[in-house]
PDB file of C-alpha atoms in Angstrom:
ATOM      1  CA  UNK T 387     -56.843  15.263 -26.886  1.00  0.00           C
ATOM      2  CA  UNK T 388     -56.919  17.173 -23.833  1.00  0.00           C
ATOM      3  CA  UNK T 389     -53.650  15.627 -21.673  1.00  0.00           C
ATOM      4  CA  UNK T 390     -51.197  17.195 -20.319  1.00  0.00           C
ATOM      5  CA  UNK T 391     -47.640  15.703 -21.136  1.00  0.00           C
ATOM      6  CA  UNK T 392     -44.386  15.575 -20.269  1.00  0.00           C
ATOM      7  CA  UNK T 393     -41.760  14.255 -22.066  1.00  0.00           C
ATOM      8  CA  UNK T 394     -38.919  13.479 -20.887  1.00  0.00           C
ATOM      9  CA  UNK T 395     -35.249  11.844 -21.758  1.00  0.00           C
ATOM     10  CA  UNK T 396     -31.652  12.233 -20.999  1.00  0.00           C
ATOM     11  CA  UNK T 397     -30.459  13.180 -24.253  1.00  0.00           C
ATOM     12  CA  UNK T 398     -31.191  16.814 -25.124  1.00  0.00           C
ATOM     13  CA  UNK T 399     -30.569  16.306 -28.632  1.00  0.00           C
ATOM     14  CA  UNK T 400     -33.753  14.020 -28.575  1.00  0.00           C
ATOM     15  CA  UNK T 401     -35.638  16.268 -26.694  1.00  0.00           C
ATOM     16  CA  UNK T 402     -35.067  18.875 -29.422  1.00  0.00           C
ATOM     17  CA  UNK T 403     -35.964  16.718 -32.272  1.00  0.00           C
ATOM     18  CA  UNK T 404     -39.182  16.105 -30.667  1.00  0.00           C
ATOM     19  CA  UNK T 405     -39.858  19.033 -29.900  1.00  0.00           C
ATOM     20  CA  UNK T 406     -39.283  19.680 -33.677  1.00  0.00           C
ATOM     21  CA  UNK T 407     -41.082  17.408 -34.885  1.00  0.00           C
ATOM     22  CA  UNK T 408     -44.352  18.307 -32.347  1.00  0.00           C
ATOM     23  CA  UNK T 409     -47.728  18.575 -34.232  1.00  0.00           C
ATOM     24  CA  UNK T 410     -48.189  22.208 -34.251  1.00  0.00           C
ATOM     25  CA  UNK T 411     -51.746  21.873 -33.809  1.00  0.00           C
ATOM     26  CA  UNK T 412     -50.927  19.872 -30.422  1.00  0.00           C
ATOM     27  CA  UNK T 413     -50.729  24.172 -29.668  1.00  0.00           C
ATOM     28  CA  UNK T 414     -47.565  25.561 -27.379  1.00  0.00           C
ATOM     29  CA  UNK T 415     -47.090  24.568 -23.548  1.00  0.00           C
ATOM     30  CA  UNK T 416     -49.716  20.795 -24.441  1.00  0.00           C
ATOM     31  CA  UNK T 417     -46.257  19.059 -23.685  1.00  0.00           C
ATOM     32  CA  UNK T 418     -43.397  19.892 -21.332  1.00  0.00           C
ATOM     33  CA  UNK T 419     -40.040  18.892 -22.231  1.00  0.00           C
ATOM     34  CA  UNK T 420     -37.208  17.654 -19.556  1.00  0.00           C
ATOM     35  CA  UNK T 421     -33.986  16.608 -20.289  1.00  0.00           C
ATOM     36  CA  UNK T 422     -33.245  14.293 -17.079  1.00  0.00           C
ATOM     37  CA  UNK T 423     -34.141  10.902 -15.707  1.00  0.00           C
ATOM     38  CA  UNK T 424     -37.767   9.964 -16.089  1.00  0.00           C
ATOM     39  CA  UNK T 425     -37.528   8.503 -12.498  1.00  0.00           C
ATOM     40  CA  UNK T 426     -36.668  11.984 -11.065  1.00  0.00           C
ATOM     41  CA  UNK T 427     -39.266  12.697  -8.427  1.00  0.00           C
ATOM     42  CA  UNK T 428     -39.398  16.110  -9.133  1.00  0.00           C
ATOM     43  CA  UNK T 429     -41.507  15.439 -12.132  1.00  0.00           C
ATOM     44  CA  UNK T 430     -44.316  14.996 -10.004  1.00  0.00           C
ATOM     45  CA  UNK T 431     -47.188  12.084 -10.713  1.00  0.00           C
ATOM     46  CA  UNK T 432     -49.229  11.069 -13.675  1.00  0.00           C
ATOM     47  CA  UNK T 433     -52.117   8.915 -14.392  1.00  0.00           C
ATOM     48  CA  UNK T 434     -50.047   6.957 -17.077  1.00  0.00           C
ATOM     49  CA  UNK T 435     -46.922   6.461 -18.118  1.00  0.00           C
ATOM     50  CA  UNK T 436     -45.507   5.418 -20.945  1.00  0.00           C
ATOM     51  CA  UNK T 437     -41.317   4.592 -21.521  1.00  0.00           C
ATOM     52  CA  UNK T 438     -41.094   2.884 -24.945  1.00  0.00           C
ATOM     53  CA  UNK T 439     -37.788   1.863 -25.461  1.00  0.00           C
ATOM     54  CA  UNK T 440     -36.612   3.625 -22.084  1.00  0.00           C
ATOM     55  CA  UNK T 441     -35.442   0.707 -20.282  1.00  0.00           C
ATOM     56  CA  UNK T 442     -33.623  -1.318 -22.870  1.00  0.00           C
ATOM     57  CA  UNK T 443     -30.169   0.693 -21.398  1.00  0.00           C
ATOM     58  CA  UNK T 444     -31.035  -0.437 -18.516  1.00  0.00           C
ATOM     59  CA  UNK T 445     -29.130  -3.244 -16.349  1.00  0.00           C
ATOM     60  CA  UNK T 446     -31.301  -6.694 -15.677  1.00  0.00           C
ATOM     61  CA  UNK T 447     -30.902  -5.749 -11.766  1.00  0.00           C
ATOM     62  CA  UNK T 448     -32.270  -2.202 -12.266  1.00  0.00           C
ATOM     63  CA  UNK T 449     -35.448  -2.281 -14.510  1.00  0.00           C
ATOM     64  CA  UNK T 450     -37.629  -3.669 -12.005  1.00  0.00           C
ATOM     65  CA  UNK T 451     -36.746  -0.980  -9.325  1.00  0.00           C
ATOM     66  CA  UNK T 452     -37.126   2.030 -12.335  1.00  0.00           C
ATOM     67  CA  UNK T 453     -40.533   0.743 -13.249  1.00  0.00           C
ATOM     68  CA  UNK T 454     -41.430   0.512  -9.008  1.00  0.00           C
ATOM     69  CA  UNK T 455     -40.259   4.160  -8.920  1.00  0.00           C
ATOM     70  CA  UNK T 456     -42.817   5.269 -11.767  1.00  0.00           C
ATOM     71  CA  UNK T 457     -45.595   2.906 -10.013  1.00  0.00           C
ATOM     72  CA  UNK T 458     -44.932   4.933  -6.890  1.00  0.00           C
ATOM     73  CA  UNK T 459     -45.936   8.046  -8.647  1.00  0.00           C
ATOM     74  CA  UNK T 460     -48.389   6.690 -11.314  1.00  0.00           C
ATOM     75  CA  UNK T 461     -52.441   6.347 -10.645  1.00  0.00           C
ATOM     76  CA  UNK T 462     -53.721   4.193 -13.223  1.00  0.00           C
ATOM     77  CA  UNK T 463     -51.212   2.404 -15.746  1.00  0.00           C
ATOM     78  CA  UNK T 464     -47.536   2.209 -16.832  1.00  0.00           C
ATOM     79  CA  UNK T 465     -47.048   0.868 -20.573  1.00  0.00           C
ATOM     80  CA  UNK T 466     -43.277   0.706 -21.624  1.00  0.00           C
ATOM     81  CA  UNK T 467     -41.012  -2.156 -23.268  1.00  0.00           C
ATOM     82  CA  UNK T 468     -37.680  -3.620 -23.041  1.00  0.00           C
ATOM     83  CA  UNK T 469     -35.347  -5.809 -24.640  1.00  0.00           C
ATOM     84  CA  UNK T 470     -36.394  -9.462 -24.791  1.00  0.00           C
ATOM     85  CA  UNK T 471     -33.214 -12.002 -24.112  1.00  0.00           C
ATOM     86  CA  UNK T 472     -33.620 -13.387 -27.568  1.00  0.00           C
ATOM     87  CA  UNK T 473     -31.126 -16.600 -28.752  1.00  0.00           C
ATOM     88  CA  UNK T 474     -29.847 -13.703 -31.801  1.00  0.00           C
ATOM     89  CA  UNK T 475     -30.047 -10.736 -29.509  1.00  0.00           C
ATOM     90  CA  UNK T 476     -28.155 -12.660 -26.633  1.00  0.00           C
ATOM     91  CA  UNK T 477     -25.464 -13.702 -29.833  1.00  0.00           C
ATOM     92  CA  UNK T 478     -25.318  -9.898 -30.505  1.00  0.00           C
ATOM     93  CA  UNK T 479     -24.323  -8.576 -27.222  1.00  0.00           C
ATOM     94  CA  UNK T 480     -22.075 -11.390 -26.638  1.00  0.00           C
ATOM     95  CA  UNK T 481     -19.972 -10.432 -29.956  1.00  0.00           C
ATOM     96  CA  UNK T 482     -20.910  -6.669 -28.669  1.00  0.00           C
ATOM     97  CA  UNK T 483     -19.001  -7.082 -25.659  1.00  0.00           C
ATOM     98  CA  UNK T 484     -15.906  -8.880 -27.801  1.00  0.00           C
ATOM     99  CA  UNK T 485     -15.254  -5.566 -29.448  1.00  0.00           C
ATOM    100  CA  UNK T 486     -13.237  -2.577 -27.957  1.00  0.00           C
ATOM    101  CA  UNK T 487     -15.198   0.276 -26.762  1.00  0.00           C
ATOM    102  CA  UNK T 488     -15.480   3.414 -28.627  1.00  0.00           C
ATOM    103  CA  UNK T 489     -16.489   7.050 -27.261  1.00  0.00           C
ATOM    104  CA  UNK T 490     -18.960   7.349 -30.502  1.00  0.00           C
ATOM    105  CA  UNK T 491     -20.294   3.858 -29.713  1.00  0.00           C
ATOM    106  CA  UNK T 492     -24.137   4.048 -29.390  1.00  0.00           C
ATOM    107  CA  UNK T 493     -25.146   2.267 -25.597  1.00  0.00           C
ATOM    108  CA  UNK T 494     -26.000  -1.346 -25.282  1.00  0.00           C
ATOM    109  CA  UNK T 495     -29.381  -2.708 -25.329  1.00  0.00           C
ATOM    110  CA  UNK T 496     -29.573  -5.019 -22.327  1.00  0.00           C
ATOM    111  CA  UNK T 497     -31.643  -8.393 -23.164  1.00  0.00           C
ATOM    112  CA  UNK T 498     -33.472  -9.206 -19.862  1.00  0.00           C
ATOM    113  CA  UNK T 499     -35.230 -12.905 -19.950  1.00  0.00           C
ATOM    114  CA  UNK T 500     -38.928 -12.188 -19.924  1.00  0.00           C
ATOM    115  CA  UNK T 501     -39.648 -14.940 -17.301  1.00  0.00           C
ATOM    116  CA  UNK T 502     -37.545 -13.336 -14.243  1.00  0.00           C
ATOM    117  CA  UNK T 503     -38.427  -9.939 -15.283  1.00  0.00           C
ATOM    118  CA  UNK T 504     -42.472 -11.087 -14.632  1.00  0.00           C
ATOM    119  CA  UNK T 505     -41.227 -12.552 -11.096  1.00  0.00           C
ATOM    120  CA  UNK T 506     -39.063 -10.009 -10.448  1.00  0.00           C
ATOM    121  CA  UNK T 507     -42.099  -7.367 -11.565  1.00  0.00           C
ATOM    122  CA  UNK T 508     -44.028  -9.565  -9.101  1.00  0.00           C
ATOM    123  CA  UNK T 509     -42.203  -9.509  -6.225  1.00  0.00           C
ATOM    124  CA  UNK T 510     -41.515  -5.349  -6.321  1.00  0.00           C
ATOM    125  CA  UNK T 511     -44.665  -4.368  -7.616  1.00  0.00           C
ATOM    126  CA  UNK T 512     -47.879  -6.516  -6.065  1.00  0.00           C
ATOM    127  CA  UNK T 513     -47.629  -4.771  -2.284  1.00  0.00           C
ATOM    128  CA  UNK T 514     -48.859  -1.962  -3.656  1.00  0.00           C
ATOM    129  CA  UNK T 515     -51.333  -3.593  -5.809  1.00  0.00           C
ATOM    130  CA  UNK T 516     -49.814  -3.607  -9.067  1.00  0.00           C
ATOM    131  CA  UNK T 517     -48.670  -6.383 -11.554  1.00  0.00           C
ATOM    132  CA  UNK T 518     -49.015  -7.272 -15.047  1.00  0.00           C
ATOM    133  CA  UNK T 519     -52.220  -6.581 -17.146  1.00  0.00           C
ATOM    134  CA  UNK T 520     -50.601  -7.286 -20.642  1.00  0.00           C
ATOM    135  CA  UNK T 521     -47.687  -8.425 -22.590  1.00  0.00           C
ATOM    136  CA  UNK T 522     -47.100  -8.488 -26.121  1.00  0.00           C
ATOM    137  CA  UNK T 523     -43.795  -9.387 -28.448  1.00  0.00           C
ATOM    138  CA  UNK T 524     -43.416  -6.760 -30.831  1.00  0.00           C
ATOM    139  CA  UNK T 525     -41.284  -7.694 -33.734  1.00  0.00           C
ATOM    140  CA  UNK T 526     -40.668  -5.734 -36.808  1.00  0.00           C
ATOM    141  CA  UNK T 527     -37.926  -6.666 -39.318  1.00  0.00           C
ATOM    142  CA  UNK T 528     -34.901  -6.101 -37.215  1.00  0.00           C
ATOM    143  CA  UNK T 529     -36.928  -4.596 -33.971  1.00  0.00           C
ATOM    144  CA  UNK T 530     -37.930  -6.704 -31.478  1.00  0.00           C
ATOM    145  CA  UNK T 531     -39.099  -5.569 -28.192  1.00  0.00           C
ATOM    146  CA  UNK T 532     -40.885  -7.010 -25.443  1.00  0.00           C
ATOM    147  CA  UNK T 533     -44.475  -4.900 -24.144  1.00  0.00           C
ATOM    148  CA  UNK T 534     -45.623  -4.718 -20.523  1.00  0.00           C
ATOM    149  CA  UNK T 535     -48.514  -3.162 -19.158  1.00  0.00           C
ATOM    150  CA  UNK T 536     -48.958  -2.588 -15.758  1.00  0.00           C
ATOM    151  CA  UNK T 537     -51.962  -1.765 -13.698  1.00  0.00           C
ATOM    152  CA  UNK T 538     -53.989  -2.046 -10.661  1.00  0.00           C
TER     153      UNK T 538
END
């Protein structure tokens, strides 16, 4: 529809499937691919950004400052989600952490309570004129994820 994109995420085997799986009428060079850290300031700015599912790695203590970093270097809105501190998802990474670690062992989703997430959010974010336009619980059979949009 006329954007320019970059895509970006620091597995390269993800960044090749979706690069596979592109729409090849979305025509060569519409979207840039990095393999890296989408808080890398050598990506440059955007008018929006959106990180589904890009901070749910993340430590509690660290989302807020990740999402400040893409503020810093976003115009309009940032959309992403997270992991919602559920009673079953705080079971699950409680028996998670229980069980040895394993090199093939996929990372652990982080479940960050939605309440000191907003403050913390808040407290980073509203100097520069940002907070929270929207939030929305997304759950889907065994998916559950927490939406935040942010504007100005």
């Amino acid at each position: 529809r006329g954007a320019d994109v970059v895509a970006v995420d620091v597995a390269p085997r993800l960044i090749e499937v979706a690069r596979q799986r592109l729409p090849a009428d979305l025509g060569p060079g519409r979207v840039d691919f990095r393999v890296g850290d989408m808080c890398a300031v050598e990506l440059g700015t955007f008018d929006h950004v959106v990180a589904m599912d890009s901070l749910i790695h993340y430590a509690r203590s660290d989302i807020a400052g990740a999402l400040a970093a893409l503020c810093a270097r976003t115009r309009y809105s940032v959309l992403c989600t997270y992991a919602p501190r559920t009673p079953a998802l705080a079971a699950m990474h409680w028996v998670g952490r229980m069980v040895p670690h394993s090199a093939n062992r996929a990372p652990a989703i982080v479940p960050v309570p939605a309440k000191k997430l907003a403050r913390r959010l808040d407290a980073e974010l509203s100097a520069d004129g940002w907070h929270i336009v929207n939030r929305h619980r997304v759950s889907r059979a065994f998916y559950i994820s927490e939406a935040i949009e942010l504007g100005r």
